[in-house]
CSV table of C-alpha atoms and ligand atoms in Angstrom, one decimal:
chain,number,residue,atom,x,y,z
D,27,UNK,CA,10.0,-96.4,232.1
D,28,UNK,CA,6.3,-95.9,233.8
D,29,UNK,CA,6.2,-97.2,237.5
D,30,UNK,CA,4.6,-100.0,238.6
D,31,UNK,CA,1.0,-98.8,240.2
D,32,UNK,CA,1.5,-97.9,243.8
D,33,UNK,CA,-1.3,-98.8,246.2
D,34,UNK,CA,-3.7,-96.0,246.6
D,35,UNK,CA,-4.2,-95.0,250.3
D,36,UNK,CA,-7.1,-96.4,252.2
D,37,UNK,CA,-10.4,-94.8,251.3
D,38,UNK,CA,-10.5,-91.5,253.0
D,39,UNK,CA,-14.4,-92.0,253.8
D,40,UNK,CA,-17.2,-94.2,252.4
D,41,UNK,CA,-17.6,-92.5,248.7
D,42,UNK,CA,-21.3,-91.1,248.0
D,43,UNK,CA,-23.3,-93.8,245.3
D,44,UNK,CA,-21.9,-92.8,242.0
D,45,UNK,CA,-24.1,-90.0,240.1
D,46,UNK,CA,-25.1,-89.0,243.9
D,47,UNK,CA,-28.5,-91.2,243.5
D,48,UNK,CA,-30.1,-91.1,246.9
D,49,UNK,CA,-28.2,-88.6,248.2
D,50,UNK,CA,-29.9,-85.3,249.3
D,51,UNK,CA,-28.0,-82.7,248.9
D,52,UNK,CA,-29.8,-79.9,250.3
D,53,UNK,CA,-33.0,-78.0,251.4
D,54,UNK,CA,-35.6,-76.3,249.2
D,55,UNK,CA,-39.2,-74.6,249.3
D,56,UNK,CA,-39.6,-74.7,245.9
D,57,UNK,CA,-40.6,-78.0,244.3
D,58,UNK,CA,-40.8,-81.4,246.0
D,59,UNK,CA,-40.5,-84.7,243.7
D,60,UNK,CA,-43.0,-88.0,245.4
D,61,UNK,CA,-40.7,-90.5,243.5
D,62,UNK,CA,-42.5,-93.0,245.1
D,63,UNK,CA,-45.9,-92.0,244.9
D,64,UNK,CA,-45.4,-90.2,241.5
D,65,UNK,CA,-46.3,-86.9,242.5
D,66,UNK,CA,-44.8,-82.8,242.0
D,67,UNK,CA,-46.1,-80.3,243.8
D,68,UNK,CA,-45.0,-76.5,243.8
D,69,UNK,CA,-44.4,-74.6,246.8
D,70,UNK,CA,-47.2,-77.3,248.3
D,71,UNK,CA,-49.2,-77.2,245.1
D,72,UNK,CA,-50.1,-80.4,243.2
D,73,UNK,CA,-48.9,-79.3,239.9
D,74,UNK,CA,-52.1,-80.7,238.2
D,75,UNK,CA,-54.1,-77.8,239.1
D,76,UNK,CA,-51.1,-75.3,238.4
D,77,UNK,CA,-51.1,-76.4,234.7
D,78,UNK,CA,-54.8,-76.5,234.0
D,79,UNK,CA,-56.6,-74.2,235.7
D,80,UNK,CA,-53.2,-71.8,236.2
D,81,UNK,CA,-50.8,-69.9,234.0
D,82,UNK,CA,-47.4,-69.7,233.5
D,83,UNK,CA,-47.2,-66.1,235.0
D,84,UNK,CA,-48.6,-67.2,238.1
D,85,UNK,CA,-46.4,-70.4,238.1
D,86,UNK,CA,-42.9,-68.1,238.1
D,87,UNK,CA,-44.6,-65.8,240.4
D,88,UNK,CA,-45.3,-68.4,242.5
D,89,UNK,CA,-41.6,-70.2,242.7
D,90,UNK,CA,-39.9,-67.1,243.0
D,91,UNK,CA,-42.5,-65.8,246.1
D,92,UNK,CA,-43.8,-69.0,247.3
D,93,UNK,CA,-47.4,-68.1,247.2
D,94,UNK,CA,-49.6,-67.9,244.5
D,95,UNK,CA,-50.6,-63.9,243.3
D,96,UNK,CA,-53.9,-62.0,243.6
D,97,UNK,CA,-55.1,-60.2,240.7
D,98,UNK,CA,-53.4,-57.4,241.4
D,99,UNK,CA,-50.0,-58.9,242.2
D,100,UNK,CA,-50.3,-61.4,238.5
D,101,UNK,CA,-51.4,-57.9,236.6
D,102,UNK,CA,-48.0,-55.8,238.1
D,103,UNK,CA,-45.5,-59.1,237.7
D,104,UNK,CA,-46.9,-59.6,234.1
D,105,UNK,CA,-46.3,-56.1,233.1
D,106,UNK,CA,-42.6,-56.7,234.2
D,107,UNK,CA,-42.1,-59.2,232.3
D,108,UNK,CA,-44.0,-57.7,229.5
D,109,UNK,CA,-41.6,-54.4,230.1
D,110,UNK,CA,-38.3,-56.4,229.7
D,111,UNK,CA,-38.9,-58.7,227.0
D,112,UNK,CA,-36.4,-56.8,224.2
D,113,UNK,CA,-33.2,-58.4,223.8
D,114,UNK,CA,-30.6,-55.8,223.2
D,115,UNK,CA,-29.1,-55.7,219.1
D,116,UNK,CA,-25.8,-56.7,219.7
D,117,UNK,CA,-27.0,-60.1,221.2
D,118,UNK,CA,-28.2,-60.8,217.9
D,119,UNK,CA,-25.1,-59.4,216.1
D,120,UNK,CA,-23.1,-61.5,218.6
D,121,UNK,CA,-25.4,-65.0,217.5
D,122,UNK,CA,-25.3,-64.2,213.7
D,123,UNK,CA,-21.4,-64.9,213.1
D,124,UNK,CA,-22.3,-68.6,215.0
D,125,UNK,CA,-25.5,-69.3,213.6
D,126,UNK,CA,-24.2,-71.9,211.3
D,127,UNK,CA,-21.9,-74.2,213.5
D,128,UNK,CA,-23.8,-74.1,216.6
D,129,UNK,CA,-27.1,-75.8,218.0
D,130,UNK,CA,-29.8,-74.0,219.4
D,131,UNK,CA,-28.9,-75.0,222.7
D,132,UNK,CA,-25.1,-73.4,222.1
D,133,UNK,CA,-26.8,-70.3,220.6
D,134,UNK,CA,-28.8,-69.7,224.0
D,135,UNK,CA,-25.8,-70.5,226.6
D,136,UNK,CA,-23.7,-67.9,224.6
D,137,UNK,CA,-26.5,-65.3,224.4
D,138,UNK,CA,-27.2,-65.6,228.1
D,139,UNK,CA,-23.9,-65.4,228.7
D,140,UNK,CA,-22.9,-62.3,226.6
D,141,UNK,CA,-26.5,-60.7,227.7
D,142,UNK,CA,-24.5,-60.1,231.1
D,143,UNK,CA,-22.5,-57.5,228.9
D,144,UNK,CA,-25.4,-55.0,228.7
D,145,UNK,CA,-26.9,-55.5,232.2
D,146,UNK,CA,-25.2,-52.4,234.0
D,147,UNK,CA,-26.8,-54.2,237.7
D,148,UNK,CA,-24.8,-57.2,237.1
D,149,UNK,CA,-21.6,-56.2,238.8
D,150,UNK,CA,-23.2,-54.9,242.2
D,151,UNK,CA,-24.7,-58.5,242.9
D,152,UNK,CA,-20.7,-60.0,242.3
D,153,UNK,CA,-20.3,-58.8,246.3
D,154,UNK,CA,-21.9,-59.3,249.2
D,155,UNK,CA,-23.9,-55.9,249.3
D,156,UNK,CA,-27.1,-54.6,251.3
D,157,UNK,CA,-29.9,-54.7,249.0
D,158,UNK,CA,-28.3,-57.3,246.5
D,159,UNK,CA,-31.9,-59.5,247.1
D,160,UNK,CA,-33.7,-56.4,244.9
D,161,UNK,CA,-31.2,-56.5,242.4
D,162,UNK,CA,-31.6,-60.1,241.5
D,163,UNK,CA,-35.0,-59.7,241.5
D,164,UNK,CA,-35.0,-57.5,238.4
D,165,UNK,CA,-32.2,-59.3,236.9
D,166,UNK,CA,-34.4,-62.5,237.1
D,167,UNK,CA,-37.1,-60.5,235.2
D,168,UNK,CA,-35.1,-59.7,232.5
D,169,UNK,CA,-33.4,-63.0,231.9
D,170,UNK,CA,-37.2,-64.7,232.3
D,171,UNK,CA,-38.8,-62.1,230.0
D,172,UNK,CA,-35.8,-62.2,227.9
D,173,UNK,CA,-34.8,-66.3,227.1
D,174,UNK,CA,-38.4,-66.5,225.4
D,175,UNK,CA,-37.4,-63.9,223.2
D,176,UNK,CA,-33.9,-65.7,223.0
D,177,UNK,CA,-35.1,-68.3,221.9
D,178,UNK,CA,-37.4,-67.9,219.6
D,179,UNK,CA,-35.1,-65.4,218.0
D,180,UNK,CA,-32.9,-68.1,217.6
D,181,UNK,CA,-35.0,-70.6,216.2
D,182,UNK,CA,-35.9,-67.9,213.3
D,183,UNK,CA,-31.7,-66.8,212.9
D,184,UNK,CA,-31.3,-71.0,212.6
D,185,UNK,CA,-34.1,-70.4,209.9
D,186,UNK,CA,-32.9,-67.7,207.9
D,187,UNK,CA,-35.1,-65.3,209.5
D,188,UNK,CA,-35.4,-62.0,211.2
D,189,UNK,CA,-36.1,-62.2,215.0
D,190,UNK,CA,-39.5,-60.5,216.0
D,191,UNK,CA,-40.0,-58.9,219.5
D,192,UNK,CA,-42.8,-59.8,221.7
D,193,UNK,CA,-46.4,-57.6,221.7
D,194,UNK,CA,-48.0,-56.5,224.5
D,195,UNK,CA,-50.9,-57.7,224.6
D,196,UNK,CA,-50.1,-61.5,224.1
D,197,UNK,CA,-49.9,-64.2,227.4
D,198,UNK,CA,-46.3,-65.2,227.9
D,199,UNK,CA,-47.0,-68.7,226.0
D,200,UNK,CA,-48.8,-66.8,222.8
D,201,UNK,CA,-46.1,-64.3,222.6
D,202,UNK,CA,-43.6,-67.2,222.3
D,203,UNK,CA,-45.8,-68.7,219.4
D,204,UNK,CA,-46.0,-65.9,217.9
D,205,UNK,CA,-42.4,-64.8,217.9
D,206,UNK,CA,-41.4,-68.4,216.7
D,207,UNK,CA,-44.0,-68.3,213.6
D,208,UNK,CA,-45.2,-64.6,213.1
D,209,UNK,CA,-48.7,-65.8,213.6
D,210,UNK,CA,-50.4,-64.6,216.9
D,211,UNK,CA,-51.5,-68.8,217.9
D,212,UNK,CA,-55.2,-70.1,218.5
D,213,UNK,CA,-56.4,-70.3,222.5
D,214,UNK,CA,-56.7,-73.9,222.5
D,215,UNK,CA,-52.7,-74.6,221.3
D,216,UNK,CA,-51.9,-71.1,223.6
D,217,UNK,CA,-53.6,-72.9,226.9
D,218,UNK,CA,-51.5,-76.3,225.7
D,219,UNK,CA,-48.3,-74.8,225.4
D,220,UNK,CA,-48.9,-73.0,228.6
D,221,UNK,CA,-50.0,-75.6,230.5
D,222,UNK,CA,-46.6,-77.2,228.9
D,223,UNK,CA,-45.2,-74.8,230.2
D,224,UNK,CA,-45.5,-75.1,233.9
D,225,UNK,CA,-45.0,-78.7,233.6
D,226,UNK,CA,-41.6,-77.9,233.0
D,227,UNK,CA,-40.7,-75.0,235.5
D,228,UNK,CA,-39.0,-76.8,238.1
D,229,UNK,CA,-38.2,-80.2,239.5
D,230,UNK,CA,-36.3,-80.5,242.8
D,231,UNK,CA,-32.5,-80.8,242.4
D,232,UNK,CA,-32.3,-82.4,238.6
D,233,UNK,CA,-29.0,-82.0,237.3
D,234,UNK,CA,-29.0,-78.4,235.7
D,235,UNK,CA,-31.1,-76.3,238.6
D,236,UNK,CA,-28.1,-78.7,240.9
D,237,UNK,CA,-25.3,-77.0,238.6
D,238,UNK,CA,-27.0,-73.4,238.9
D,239,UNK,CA,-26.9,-73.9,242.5
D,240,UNK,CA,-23.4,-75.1,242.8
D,241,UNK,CA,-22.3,-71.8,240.5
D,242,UNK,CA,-25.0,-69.7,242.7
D,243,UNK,CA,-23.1,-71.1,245.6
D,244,UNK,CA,-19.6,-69.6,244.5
D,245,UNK,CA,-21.3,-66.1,244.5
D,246,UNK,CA,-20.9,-66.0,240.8
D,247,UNK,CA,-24.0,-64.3,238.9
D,248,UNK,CA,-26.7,-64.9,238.1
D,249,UNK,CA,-26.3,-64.8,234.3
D,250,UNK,CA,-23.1,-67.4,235.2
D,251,UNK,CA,-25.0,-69.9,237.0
D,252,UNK,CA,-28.2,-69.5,234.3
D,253,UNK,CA,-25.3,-70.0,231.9
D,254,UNK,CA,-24.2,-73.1,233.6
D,255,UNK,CA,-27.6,-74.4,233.9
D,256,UNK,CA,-28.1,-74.2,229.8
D,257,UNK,CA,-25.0,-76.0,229.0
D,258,UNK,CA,-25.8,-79.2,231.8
D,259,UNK,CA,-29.7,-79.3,230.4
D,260,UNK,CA,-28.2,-79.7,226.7
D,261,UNK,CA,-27.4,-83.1,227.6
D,262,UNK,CA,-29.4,-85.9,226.2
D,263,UNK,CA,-29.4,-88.0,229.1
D,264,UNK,CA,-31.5,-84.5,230.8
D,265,UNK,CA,-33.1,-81.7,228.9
D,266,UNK,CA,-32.1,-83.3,225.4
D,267,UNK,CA,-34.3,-85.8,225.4
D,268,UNK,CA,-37.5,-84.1,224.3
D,269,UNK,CA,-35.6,-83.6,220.7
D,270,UNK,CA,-34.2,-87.0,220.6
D,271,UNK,CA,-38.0,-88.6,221.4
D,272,UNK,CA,-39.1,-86.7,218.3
D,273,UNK,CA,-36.4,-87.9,216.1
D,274,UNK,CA,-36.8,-91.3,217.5
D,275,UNK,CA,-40.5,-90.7,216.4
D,276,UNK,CA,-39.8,-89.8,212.7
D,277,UNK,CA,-37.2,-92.7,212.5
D,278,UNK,CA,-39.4,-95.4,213.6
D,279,UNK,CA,-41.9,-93.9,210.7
D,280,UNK,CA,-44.8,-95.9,211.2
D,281,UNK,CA,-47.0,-97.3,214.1
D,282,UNK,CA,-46.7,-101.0,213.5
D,283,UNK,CA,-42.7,-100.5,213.0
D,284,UNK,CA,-42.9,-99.2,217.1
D,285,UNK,CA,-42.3,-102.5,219.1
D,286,UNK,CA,-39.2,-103.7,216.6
D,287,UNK,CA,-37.8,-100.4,217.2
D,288,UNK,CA,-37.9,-100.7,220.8
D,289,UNK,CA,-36.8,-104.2,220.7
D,290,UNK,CA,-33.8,-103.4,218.8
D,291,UNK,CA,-32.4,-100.0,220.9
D,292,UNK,CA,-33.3,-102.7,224.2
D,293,UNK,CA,-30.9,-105.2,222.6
D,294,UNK,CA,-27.7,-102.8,222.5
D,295,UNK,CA,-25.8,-102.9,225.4
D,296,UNK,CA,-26.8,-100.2,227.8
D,297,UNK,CA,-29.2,-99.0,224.9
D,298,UNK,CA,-31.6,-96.0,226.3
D,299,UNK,CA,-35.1,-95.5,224.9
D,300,UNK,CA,-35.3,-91.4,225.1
D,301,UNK,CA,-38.3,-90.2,227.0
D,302,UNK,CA,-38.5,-93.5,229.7
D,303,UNK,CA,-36.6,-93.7,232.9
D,304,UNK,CA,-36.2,-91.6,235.9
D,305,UNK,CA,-33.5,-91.1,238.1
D,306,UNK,CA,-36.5,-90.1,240.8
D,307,UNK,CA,-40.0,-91.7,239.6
D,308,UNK,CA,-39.8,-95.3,240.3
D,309,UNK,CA,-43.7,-95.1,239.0
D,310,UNK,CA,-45.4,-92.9,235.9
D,311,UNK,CA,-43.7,-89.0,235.9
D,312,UNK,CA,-47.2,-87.3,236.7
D,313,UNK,CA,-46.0,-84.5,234.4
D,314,UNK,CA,-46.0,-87.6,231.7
D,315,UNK,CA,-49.4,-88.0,232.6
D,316,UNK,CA,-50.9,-84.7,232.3
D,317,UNK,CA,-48.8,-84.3,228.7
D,318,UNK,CA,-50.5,-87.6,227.7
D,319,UNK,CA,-53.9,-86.4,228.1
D,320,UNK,CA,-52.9,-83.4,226.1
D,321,UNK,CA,-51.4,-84.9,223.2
D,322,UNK,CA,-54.3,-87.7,223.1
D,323,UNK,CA,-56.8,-83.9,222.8
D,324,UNK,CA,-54.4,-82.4,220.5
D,325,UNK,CA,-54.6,-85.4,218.3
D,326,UNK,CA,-58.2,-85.9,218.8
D,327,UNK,CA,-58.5,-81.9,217.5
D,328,UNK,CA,-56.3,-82.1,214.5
D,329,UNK,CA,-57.3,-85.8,213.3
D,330,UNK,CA,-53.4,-86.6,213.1
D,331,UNK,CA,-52.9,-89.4,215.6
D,332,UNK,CA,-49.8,-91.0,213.9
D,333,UNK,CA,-47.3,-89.6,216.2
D,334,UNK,CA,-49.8,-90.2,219.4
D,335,UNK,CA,-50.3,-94.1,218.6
D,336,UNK,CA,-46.8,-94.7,217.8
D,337,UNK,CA,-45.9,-93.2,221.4
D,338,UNK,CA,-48.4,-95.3,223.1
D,339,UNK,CA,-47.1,-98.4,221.3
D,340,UNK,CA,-43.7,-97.6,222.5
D,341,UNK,CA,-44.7,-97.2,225.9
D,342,UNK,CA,-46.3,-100.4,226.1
D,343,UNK,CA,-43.5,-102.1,224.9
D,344,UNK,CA,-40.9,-100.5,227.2
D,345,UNK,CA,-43.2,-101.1,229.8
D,346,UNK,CA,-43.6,-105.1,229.1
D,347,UNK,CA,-39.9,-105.3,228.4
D,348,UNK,CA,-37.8,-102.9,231.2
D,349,UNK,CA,-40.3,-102.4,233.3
D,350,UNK,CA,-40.0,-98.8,233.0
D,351,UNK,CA,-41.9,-95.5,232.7
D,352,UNK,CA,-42.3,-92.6,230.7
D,353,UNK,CA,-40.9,-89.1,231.8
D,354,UNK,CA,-41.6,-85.6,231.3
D,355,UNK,CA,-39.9,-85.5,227.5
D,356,UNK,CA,-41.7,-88.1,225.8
D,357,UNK,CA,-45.6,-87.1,225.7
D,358,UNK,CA,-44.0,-83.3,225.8
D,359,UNK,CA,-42.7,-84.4,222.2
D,360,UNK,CA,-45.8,-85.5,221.1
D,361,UNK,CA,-47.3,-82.0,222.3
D,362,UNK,CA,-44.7,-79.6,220.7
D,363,UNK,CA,-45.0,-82.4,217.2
D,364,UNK,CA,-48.5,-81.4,217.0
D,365,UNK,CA,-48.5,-77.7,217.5
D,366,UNK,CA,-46.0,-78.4,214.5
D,367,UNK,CA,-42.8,-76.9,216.2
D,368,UNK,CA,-39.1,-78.0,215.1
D,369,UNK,CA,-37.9,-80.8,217.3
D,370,UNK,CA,-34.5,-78.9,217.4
D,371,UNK,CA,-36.6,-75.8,219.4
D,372,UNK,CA,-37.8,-78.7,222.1
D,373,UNK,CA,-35.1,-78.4,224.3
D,374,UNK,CA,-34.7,-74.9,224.6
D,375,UNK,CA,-38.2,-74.5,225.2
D,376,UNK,CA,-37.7,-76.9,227.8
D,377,UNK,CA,-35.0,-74.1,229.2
D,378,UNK,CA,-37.7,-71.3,228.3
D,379,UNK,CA,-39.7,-73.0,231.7
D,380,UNK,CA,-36.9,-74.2,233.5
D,381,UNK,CA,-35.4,-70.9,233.5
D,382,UNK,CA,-38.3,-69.4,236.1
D,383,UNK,CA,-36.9,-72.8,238.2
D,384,UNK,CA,-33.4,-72.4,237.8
D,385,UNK,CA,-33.7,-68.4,239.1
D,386,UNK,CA,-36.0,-69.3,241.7
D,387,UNK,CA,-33.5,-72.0,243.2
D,388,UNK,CA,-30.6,-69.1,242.4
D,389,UNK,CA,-32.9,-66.7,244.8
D,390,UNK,CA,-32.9,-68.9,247.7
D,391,UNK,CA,-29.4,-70.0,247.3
D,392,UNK,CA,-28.4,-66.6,247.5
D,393,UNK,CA,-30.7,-65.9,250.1
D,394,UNK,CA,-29.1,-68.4,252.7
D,395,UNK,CA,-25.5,-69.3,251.0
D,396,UNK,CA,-22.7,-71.8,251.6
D,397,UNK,CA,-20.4,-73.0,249.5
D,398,UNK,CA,-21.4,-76.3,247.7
D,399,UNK,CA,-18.3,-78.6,247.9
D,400,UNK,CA,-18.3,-82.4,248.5
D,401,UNK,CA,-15.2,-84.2,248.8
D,402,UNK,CA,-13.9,-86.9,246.4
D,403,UNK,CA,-12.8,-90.5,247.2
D,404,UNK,CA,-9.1,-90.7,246.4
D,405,UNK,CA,-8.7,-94.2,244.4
D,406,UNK,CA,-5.3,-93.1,242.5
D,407,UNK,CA,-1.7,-94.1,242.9
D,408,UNK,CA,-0.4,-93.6,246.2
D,409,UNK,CA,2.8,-91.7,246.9
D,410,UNK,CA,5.6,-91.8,244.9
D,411,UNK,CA,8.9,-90.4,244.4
D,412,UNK,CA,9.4,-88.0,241.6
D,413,UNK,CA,11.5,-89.6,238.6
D,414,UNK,CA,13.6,-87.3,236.3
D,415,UNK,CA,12.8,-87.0,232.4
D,416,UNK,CA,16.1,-88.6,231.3
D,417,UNK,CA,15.1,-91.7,234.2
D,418,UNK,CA,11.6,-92.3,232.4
K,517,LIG,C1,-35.2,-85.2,232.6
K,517,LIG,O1,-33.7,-85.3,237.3
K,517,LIG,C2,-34.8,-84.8,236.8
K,517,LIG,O2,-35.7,-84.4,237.5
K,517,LIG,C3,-34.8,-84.5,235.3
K,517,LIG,C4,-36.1,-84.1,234.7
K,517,LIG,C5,-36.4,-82.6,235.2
K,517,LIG,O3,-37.6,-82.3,235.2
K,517,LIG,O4,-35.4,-81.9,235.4
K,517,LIG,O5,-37.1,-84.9,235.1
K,517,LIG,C6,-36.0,-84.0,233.2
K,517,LIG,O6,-34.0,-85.0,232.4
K,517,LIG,C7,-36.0,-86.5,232.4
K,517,LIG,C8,-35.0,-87.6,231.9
K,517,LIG,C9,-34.8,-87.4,230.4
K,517,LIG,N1,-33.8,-88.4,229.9
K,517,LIG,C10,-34.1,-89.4,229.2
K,517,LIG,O7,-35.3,-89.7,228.8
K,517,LIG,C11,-32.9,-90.3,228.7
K,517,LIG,C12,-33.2,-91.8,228.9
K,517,LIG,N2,-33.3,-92.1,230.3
K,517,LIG,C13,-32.2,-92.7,230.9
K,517,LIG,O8,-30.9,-92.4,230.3
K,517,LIG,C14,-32.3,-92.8,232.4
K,517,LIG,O9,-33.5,-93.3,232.7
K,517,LIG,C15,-32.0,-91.5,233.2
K,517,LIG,C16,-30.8,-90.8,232.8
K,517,LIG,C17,-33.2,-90.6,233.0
K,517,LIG,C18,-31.9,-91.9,234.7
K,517,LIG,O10,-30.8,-92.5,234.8
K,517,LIG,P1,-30.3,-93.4,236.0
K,517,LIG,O11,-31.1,-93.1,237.2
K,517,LIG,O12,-28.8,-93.3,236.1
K,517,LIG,O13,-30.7,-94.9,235.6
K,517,LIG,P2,-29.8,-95.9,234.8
K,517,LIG,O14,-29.4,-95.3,233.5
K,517,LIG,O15,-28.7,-96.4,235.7
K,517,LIG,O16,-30.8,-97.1,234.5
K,517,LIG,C19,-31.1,-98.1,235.5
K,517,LIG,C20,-31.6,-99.3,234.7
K,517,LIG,C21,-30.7,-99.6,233.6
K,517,LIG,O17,-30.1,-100.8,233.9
K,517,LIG,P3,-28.7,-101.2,233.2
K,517,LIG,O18,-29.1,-101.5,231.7
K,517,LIG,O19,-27.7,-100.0,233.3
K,517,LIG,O20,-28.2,-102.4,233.9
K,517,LIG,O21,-32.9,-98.9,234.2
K,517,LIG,C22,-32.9,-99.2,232.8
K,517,LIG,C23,-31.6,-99.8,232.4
K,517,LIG,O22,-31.8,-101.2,232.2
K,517,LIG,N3,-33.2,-98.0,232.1
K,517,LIG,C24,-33.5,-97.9,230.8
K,517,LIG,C25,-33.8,-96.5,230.5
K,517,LIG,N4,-33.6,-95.8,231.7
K,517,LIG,C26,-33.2,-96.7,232.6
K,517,LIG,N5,-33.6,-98.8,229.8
K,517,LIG,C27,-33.9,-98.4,228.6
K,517,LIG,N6,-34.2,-97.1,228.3
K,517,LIG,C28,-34.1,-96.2,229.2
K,517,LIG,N7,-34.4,-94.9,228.9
């Protein structure tokens, strides 16, 4: 016999808006989002001039220091990067047996994960020790140096393929080319991805560098909250996007078939056109922006503007019809499409960048910590008395 509902007790306090929008849930020097305005700066950089006259090197240097390097400073950081770029064997021998039933995505959360296996400075930082600052720091240039290599890897074990280790003598962006295809890339489609690259590195409190905080916040490791950080970017409604853009792309085929594509996912109830909306940006993503004017040059350089006019067209229409913008993913897709990479390597690339955020934002939670742990609006039965099995 179930019970009748019992009236749940008064609200305990006014409940936060659901999914938290609007709320602000904390302090950081590391990226601020202008929703209004449209605008991302890092550490008090517009990232405009970070992308394209910058490199990714000095973008991670940057969020993890909070001011830009000199020569000398860009020169010693890349060659720590450089130095810890080898993913130890047994990762790989870990991946292999999953290969086959896992995405890309599940591959990398697993690897970073395990990777804490064979880091012997791992279990210092677990306490509160003197000096714990230092260790992180090298931690966070292993795992940075380390998930390009992850994930290329992984793209070439999803292949078939062998892995192949970075050089030393390629940027961070070409060595990630190159360990995805074999083939050291050309300087124009290295300063693209690069530039791509920053683009991505960090973004206020979006929902994965938010879930390596709250693990960060626990004391838990670094490779934990990293590891909690890959599985919440996964999700389509976040870092899954890019992929789902590209395949949205290659469904809708051809440019004149765009608008009654759109038209059709807009008349499905709570239908989502991947690539368009912002939790933030009530006006254009200015990362959208800057990924525009680089796909529009990639497709001017290769004569292949199929993919480029077919986005356009879609973002007119969703425009028109909701009112809404394009984000981050859905020019990025038209990038990564023309430097012919997989769709299915989008996303992790996506956490290739975000990674150098996600540490930073680790860093400084460490650095001044308190547990992250909101309450929760009780709306369930009230109290009851127990009733025994044979009663029920
Ligand atoms: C990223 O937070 C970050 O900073 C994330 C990110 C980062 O750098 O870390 O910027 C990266 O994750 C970008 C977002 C990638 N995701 C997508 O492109 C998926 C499609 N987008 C939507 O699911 C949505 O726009 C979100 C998830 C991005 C934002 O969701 P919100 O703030 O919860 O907005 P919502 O879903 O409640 O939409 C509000 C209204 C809707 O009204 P209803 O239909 O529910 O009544 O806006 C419309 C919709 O009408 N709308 C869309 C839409 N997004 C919003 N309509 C069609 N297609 C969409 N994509």
């Amino acid at each position: 016999m179930t019970q009748a509902p019992t009236t749940p007790p008064a609200a305990s306090d006014s409940s936060a808006p659901k999914g938290l929008e609007g709320i602000t849930a904390g302090d950081t020097t590391k990226s601020r989002v202008d929703g209004v305005n449209g605008k991302l700066f890092y550490c008090g950089y517009p990232i405009e001039p970070l992308a394209e006259e910058g490199s990714f090197e000095e973008c991670v240097y940057l969020l993890w220091n909070g001011e830009l390097p000199n020569a000398a400073q860009l020169e010693s950081f890349t060659a720590d990067l450089r130095r810890e770029s080898t993913v130890p064997s047994e990762i790989w021998d870990v991946l292999r047996p999953l290969v086959k039933g896992s995405t890309q995505m599940d591959l990398l959360r697993t690897a970073v994960s395990a990777m804490s296996a064979f880091d012997d400075e791992v279990a210092d930082t677990r306490e509160a020790i003197d000096g714990r600052d230092e260790i992180e720091r090298r931690i966070a240039n292993r795992l940075q140096a380390r998930i390009s290599t992850l994930v290329a890897g992984i793209y070439r074990l999803k292949q078939g393929q062998k892995p192949i280790a970075a050089r030393d003598d390629l940027t961070y962006a070409a060595n990630f080319l190159y360990m995805v295809t074999g083939e050291e890339p050309g300087e124009y489609e290295e300063r693209i991805f690069d530039a791509a690259l920053t683009l991505h590195a960090d973004h206020g409190f979006n929902a994965s560098t938010f879930s390596a905080r709250v693990t960060a916040a626990t004391e838990a490791d670094i490779y934990g909250a990293i590891t909690s950080a890959i599985g919440t970017l996964a999700g389509r409604l976040h870092g899954g996007a890019n992929m789902r853009v590209m395949r949205m792309l290659e469904k809708v085929g051809e440019v004149d078939k765009a608008e009654a594509f759109v038209d059709d996912v807009l008349s499905q109830p709570k239908g989502r056109v991947m690539g368009f909306g912002h939790r933030v940006y009530k006006v254009e993503d200015p990362r959208a922006t800057v990924l525009r004017r680089m796909a529009k040059e990639l497709t001017d350089r290769t004569g292949n503007s199929k993919w480029f006019d077919m986005s356009v067209k879609i973002e007119n229409r969703v425009k028109d019809k909701k009112g809404i913008f394009p984000n981050v993913d859905f020019y990025s897709a038209s990038v990564y499409g023309s430097l012919e990479l997989d769709p299915e390597i989008f996303t992790p690339i996506f956490a290739v960048s975000r990674t150098s955020g996600w540490l930073a934002h680790v860093l400084e939670q460490h650095a001044d910590n308190r547990l992250i742990r909101p309450r929760a609006n009780y709306v369930g039965h009230g109290e009851r008395d127990y009733v025994a099995k044979a009663d029920r």
